[in-house]
Tab-separated table of C-alpha atoms in Angstrom:
chain	number	residue	atom	x	y	z
A	1	UNK	CA	83.020	134.376	100.688
A	2	UNK	CA	81.207	131.377	99.227
A	3	UNK	CA	82.175	128.167	100.918
A	4	UNK	CA	81.716	124.728	99.420
A	5	UNK	CA	81.617	121.333	101.029
A	6	UNK	CA	80.767	117.846	99.936
A	7	UNK	CA	81.495	114.155	99.957
A	8	UNK	CA	83.802	112.431	97.489
A	9	UNK	CA	83.812	108.638	97.247
A	10	UNK	CA	86.927	106.919	95.976
A	11	UNK	CA	86.006	103.541	94.554
A	12	UNK	CA	88.070	100.832	92.913
A	13	UNK	CA	89.435	97.365	93.345
A	14	UNK	CA	91.401	96.455	96.485
A	15	UNK	CA	94.935	97.881	96.287
A	16	UNK	CA	94.008	100.467	93.636
A	17	UNK	CA	95.553	103.129	95.891
A	18	UNK	CA	92.452	104.660	97.444
A	19	UNK	CA	93.892	104.928	100.958
A	20	UNK	CA	97.192	106.303	99.670
A	21	UNK	CA	95.291	108.952	97.702
A	22	UNK	CA	93.119	109.854	100.707
A	23	UNK	CA	96.220	110.309	102.856
A	24	UNK	CA	97.937	112.359	100.173
A	25	UNK	CA	94.891	114.626	99.760
A	26	UNK	CA	94.299	115.055	103.466
A	27	UNK	CA	97.972	115.436	104.261
A	28	UNK	CA	97.826	113.183	107.300
A	29	UNK	CA	97.689	109.487	107.803
A	30	UNK	CA	94.068	108.685	108.409
A	31	UNK	CA	93.179	105.729	106.306
A	32	UNK	CA	95.445	102.738	106.873
A	33	UNK	CA	97.811	101.883	104.075
A	34	UNK	CA	99.253	98.394	103.753
A	35	UNK	CA	100.176	96.122	100.907
A	36	UNK	CA	97.469	93.686	101.885
A	37	UNK	CA	94.282	93.876	99.952
A	38	UNK	CA	90.994	94.536	101.746
A	39	UNK	CA	92.530	96.300	104.726
A	40	UNK	CA	90.096	99.222	104.733
A	41	UNK	CA	86.972	97.954	106.421
A	42	UNK	CA	85.316	101.167	107.468
A	43	UNK	CA	84.263	104.192	105.527
A	44	UNK	CA	87.049	106.260	106.997
A	45	UNK	CA	86.669	109.834	105.933
A	46	UNK	CA	89.545	112.212	105.593
A	47	UNK	CA	88.835	115.932	105.329
A	48	UNK	CA	90.869	118.033	102.906
A	49	UNK	CA	90.739	121.818	102.659
A	50	UNK	CA	91.351	123.419	99.268
A	51	UNK	CA	90.801	127.195	99.191
A	52	UNK	CA	87.246	127.818	100.399
A	53	UNK	CA	86.189	124.238	99.873
A	54	UNK	CA	86.082	121.345	102.277
A	55	UNK	CA	86.327	117.943	100.612
A	56	UNK	CA	85.280	114.978	102.718
A	57	UNK	CA	86.670	111.700	101.418
A	58	UNK	CA	84.673	108.567	101.872
A	59	UNK	CA	87.335	105.905	101.672
A	60	UNK	CA	85.384	102.847	100.687
A	61	UNK	CA	86.531	99.255	101.074
A	62	UNK	CA	87.808	97.861	97.775
A	63	UNK	CA	85.121	96.309	95.633
A	64	UNK	CA	85.677	92.603	95.174
A	65	UNK	CA	83.715	89.387	94.975
A	66	UNK	CA	82.281	88.713	98.430
A	67	UNK	CA	82.654	85.233	99.884
A	68	UNK	CA	81.827	85.625	103.554
A	69	UNK	CA	79.591	87.742	105.722
A	70	UNK	CA	82.367	90.254	106.468
A	71	UNK	CA	83.105	90.544	102.732
A	72	UNK	CA	79.456	91.176	101.916
A	73	UNK	CA	79.194	93.876	104.569
A	74	UNK	CA	82.344	95.539	103.177
A	75	UNK	CA	81.064	95.550	99.602
A	76	UNK	CA	77.701	96.936	100.737
A	77	UNK	CA	79.587	99.675	102.616
A	78	UNK	CA	81.584	100.534	99.497
A	79	UNK	CA	78.539	100.978	97.278
A	80	UNK	CA	76.720	102.704	100.145
A	81	UNK	CA	79.570	105.186	100.408
A	82	UNK	CA	79.393	105.878	96.678
A	83	UNK	CA	75.632	106.316	96.775
A	84	UNK	CA	75.941	108.995	99.487
A	85	UNK	CA	78.615	111.014	97.697
A	86	UNK	CA	78.416	114.198	95.629
A	87	UNK	CA	81.303	113.148	93.405
A	88	UNK	CA	82.633	109.655	92.692
A	89	UNK	CA	86.183	108.964	91.573
A	90	UNK	CA	86.924	105.558	90.079
A	91	UNK	CA	90.533	104.560	90.577
A	92	UNK	CA	92.095	102.119	88.136
A	93	UNK	CA	95.670	100.836	88.246
A	94	UNK	CA	97.491	101.808	85.060
A	95	UNK	CA	99.473	98.578	84.754
A	96	UNK	CA	96.492	96.311	85.420
A	97	UNK	CA	94.021	98.059	83.148
A	98	UNK	CA	90.466	96.857	82.717
A	99	UNK	CA	90.379	93.742	84.868
A	100	UNK	CA	87.330	91.635	85.573
A	101	UNK	CA	86.914	93.581	88.807
A	102	UNK	CA	86.962	96.935	87.004
A	103	UNK	CA	84.353	95.580	84.556
A	104	UNK	CA	82.099	94.735	87.503
A	105	UNK	CA	82.512	98.225	88.989
A	106	UNK	CA	81.691	99.836	85.624
A	107	UNK	CA	78.464	97.823	85.565
A	108	UNK	CA	77.607	98.970	89.087
A	109	UNK	CA	78.326	102.593	88.143
A	110	UNK	CA	75.652	102.561	85.493
A	111	UNK	CA	73.172	102.481	88.334
A	112	UNK	CA	74.948	104.305	91.212
A	113	UNK	CA	76.505	106.957	88.955
A	114	UNK	CA	73.172	108.256	87.645
A	115	UNK	CA	72.823	111.955	88.336
A	116	UNK	CA	76.302	112.159	89.882
A	117	UNK	CA	79.610	113.435	88.625
A	118	UNK	CA	81.919	110.490	88.116
A	119	UNK	CA	85.598	111.111	87.346
A	120	UNK	CA	88.303	108.624	86.420
A	121	UNK	CA	91.721	108.570	88.060
A	122	UNK	CA	94.289	106.302	86.461
A	123	UNK	CA	96.815	105.605	89.216
A	124	UNK	CA	100.417	104.320	89.244
A	125	UNK	CA	101.102	106.023	85.909
A	126	UNK	CA	104.856	105.667	86.473
A	127	UNK	CA	104.502	101.947	85.744
A	128	UNK	CA	103.467	102.195	82.087
A	129	UNK	CA	104.391	104.047	78.882
A	130	UNK	CA	102.455	107.097	77.720
A	131	UNK	CA	100.807	105.387	74.762
A	132	UNK	CA	99.486	102.585	76.960
A	133	UNK	CA	97.994	105.203	79.286
A	134	UNK	CA	96.210	106.957	76.459
A	135	UNK	CA	94.837	103.688	75.123
A	136	UNK	CA	93.555	102.735	78.594
A	137	UNK	CA	91.981	106.156	79.102
A	138	UNK	CA	90.260	105.890	75.728
A	139	UNK	CA	88.991	102.389	76.471
A	140	UNK	CA	87.534	103.392	79.829
A	141	UNK	CA	85.952	106.570	78.489
A	142	UNK	CA	84.319	104.571	75.724
A	143	UNK	CA	82.810	102.346	78.383
A	144	UNK	CA	81.501	105.073	80.701
A	145	UNK	CA	80.860	108.834	80.328
A	146	UNK	CA	83.393	110.096	82.886
A	147	UNK	CA	83.215	113.873	83.325
A	148	UNK	CA	86.994	114.106	83.571
A	149	UNK	CA	90.061	111.868	83.522
A	150	UNK	CA	93.133	112.352	85.710
A	151	UNK	CA	96.504	110.639	85.391
A	152	UNK	CA	98.019	110.337	88.838
A	153	UNK	CA	100.550	108.665	91.067
A	154	UNK	CA	99.030	108.724	94.547
A	155	UNK	CA	102.268	107.478	96.044
A	156	UNK	CA	104.525	110.071	94.413
A	157	UNK	CA	101.946	112.836	94.372
A	158	UNK	CA	101.862	113.434	90.581
A	159	UNK	CA	98.571	114.907	89.404
A	160	UNK	CA	97.061	114.814	92.888
A	161	UNK	CA	96.878	118.587	93.267
A	162	UNK	CA	95.007	118.963	89.969
A	163	UNK	CA	92.489	116.376	91.120
A	164	UNK	CA	92.053	118.070	94.503
A	165	UNK	CA	91.552	121.501	92.894
A	166	UNK	CA	88.982	120.073	90.494
A	167	UNK	CA	87.097	118.330	93.309
A	168	UNK	CA	87.057	121.580	95.309
A	169	UNK	CA	85.184	123.235	92.434
A	170	UNK	CA	82.756	120.338	92.025
A	171	UNK	CA	81.470	119.908	95.570
A	172	UNK	CA	78.252	121.837	96.260
A	173	UNK	CA	78.116	125.341	97.730
A	174	UNK	CA	77.325	125.343	101.419
A	175	UNK	CA	78.759	125.608	104.918
A	176	UNK	CA	81.684	123.436	105.961
A	177	UNK	CA	80.739	120.102	107.466
A	178	UNK	CA	83.595	119.789	109.966
A	179	UNK	CA	85.580	122.128	112.196
A	180	UNK	CA	88.779	123.183	110.457
A	181	UNK	CA	91.088	121.273	112.803
A	182	UNK	CA	89.315	117.957	112.369
A	183	UNK	CA	90.867	115.626	109.850
A	184	UNK	CA	88.772	112.516	110.259
A	185	UNK	CA	85.298	111.904	111.559
A	186	UNK	CA	86.283	108.574	113.011
A	187	UNK	CA	86.541	108.787	116.756
A	188	UNK	CA	90.123	108.633	117.988
A	189	UNK	CA	89.499	105.250	119.635
A	190	UNK	CA	88.780	103.778	116.232
A	191	UNK	CA	91.759	105.434	114.540
A	192	UNK	CA	93.955	104.042	117.327
A	193	UNK	CA	92.542	100.538	116.747
A	194	UNK	CA	93.149	100.882	113.000
A	195	UNK	CA	96.779	101.848	113.597
A	196	UNK	CA	97.395	98.751	115.695
A	197	UNK	CA	95.626	96.607	113.120
A	198	UNK	CA	97.841	98.024	110.407
A	199	UNK	CA	100.965	97.124	112.379
A	200	UNK	CA	99.633	93.575	112.909
A	201	UNK	CA	98.887	93.238	109.201
A	202	UNK	CA	102.362	94.388	108.217
A	203	UNK	CA	103.995	92.115	110.764
A	204	UNK	CA	102.005	88.946	110.161
A	205	UNK	CA	101.675	89.136	106.359
A	206	UNK	CA	99.870	86.032	105.147
A	207	UNK	CA	99.357	84.347	108.465
A	208	UNK	CA	96.033	85.630	109.730
A	209	UNK	CA	95.254	89.100	108.469
A	210	UNK	CA	91.491	88.817	108.184
A	211	UNK	CA	90.983	86.560	111.172
A	212	UNK	CA	91.616	89.362	113.617
A	213	UNK	CA	90.110	92.643	114.695
A	214	UNK	CA	91.283	95.280	117.169
A	215	UNK	CA	89.143	97.285	119.555
A	216	UNK	CA	90.088	100.136	121.860
A	217	UNK	CA	88.506	99.160	125.173
A	218	UNK	CA	89.653	101.995	127.324
A	219	UNK	CA	91.118	105.470	126.821
A	220	UNK	CA	92.251	107.371	129.856
A	221	UNK	CA	93.585	110.916	129.827
A	222	UNK	CA	96.283	111.331	132.442
A	223	UNK	CA	97.148	114.415	134.480
A	224	UNK	CA	100.593	114.686	132.900
A	225	UNK	CA	99.021	115.086	129.432
A	226	UNK	CA	99.703	111.534	128.319
A	227	UNK	CA	97.055	108.949	127.408
A	228	UNK	CA	96.681	105.354	128.502
A	229	UNK	CA	95.100	103.226	125.770
A	230	UNK	CA	93.985	99.633	126.340
A	231	UNK	CA	93.248	97.551	123.280
A	232	UNK	CA	92.017	94.011	122.714
A	233	UNK	CA	93.001	91.989	119.665
A	234	UNK	CA	90.346	89.383	118.907
A	235	UNK	CA	91.392	86.259	117.040
A	236	UNK	CA	89.195	83.408	115.861
A	237	UNK	CA	91.244	80.456	117.102
A	238	UNK	CA	93.620	79.431	119.888
A	239	UNK	CA	96.400	78.703	117.399
A	240	UNK	CA	96.208	82.300	116.190
A	241	UNK	CA	96.929	83.585	119.675
A	242	UNK	CA	100.329	81.867	119.655
A	243	UNK	CA	101.219	83.323	116.254
A	244	UNK	CA	100.244	86.755	117.488
A	245	UNK	CA	102.231	86.588	120.700
A	246	UNK	CA	105.279	85.141	118.959
A	247	UNK	CA	108.333	83.552	120.605
A	248	UNK	CA	108.552	84.875	124.194
A	249	UNK	CA	105.981	87.531	123.276
A	250	UNK	CA	108.329	89.157	120.741
A	251	UNK	CA	105.726	89.672	118.016
A	252	UNK	CA	103.152	91.402	120.190
A	253	UNK	CA	105.884	93.548	121.791
A	254	UNK	CA	107.145	94.722	118.394
A	255	UNK	CA	103.605	95.471	117.221
A	256	UNK	CA	102.812	97.373	120.412
A	257	UNK	CA	105.965	99.458	120.116
A	258	UNK	CA	105.334	100.345	116.453
A	259	UNK	CA	101.679	101.219	117.102
A	260	UNK	CA	102.545	103.291	120.168
A	261	UNK	CA	105.190	105.291	118.284
A	262	UNK	CA	102.795	106.058	115.463
A	263	UNK	CA	100.032	107.029	117.895
A	264	UNK	CA	102.396	109.364	119.727
A	265	UNK	CA	103.351	111.026	116.479
A	266	UNK	CA	99.700	111.321	115.449
A	267	UNK	CA	98.498	112.710	118.797
A	268	UNK	CA	101.630	114.736	119.472
A	269	UNK	CA	101.982	113.422	123.043
A	270	UNK	CA	103.064	110.471	125.122
A	271	UNK	CA	101.011	107.290	124.905
A	272	UNK	CA	100.983	104.201	127.141
A	273	UNK	CA	99.588	101.389	125.015
A	274	UNK	CA	98.510	98.050	126.471
A	275	UNK	CA	97.560	95.167	124.189
A	276	UNK	CA	95.691	92.000	125.128
A	277	UNK	CA	94.905	89.047	122.873
A	278	UNK	CA	91.590	87.246	123.281
A	279	UNK	CA	90.171	84.262	121.434
A	280	UNK	CA	86.578	84.671	120.275
A	281	UNK	CA	85.789	81.933	117.855
A	282	UNK	CA	82.677	83.548	116.415
A	283	UNK	CA	83.732	87.198	116.142
A	284	UNK	CA	83.216	87.191	112.381
A	285	UNK	CA	79.516	86.606	113.065
A	286	UNK	CA	78.994	89.058	115.934
A	287	UNK	CA	76.988	92.204	115.228
A	288	UNK	CA	78.910	94.210	117.864
A	289	UNK	CA	82.242	93.660	116.113
A	290	UNK	CA	80.750	95.026	112.880
A	291	UNK	CA	79.454	98.219	114.450
A	292	UNK	CA	82.928	98.718	116.018
A	293	UNK	CA	84.265	98.699	112.445
A	294	UNK	CA	81.568	101.065	111.222
A	295	UNK	CA	79.939	98.368	109.104
A	296	UNK	CA	76.345	97.218	109.097
A	297	UNK	CA	75.971	93.609	110.221
A	298	UNK	CA	72.740	93.292	108.203
A	299	UNK	CA	74.617	94.158	104.980
A	300	UNK	CA	76.440	90.847	105.313
A	301	UNK	CA	73.314	88.787	104.714
């Protein structure tokens, strides 16, 4: 039996559906999915098995115009993820077409895509008519020599299997990179922190999504099979702490409950989750916070 294994980088603008596609391909919720843009900060990898092939997804942060140090580190991580991959898939939203952001990515691909297979996945196809899709596909293929074009809906699953089967045939021959039962190479502590951060993002909407980060400080396995997880939510200002706690602590309680339930489902056992909120005014400029998120602090320069 010939096994194959390789890395696939999904690139695109924020909200193009990269995390949704990763989750759909992997069949488990690994990369966080929210309606906020720029929620994926780390190169979370999901591992999908298709026949004898193991496909490791590098879920890159969305490519956008960086304004701050954190933004610059995220964009560097995205291109870094693409540069390390065997196959690159550019995701474009059908209804948005060739935006300024997509133009920028196409320019970047001319360099990063050299010597690599680059496919195009037009996502959210249910939002536009067939003729518009064909015109968009033509336009993009005129701009860049994609090896193949897929029309998909990551959310509904249309076309996803075709893409996964194709990727399985494109990754190089070789031994599998991960044990079969491992779906993400992120340590569980980090996945747990991401889950809590997702719940905070959903709950707080516009209020302070990028001014906070979550870290798992302690993970204790208990004799009864359950786990005690202590997490710290860092915010940049005192005022943010109040927003996070909410009236009589209601907000933080609701977030803790939602995160705990999802963690229990993910781990398949009981979880005791304890959340603390701490103010650290300069966390956006601390190297340690970046390595917690799997980013390189130096990339932010």
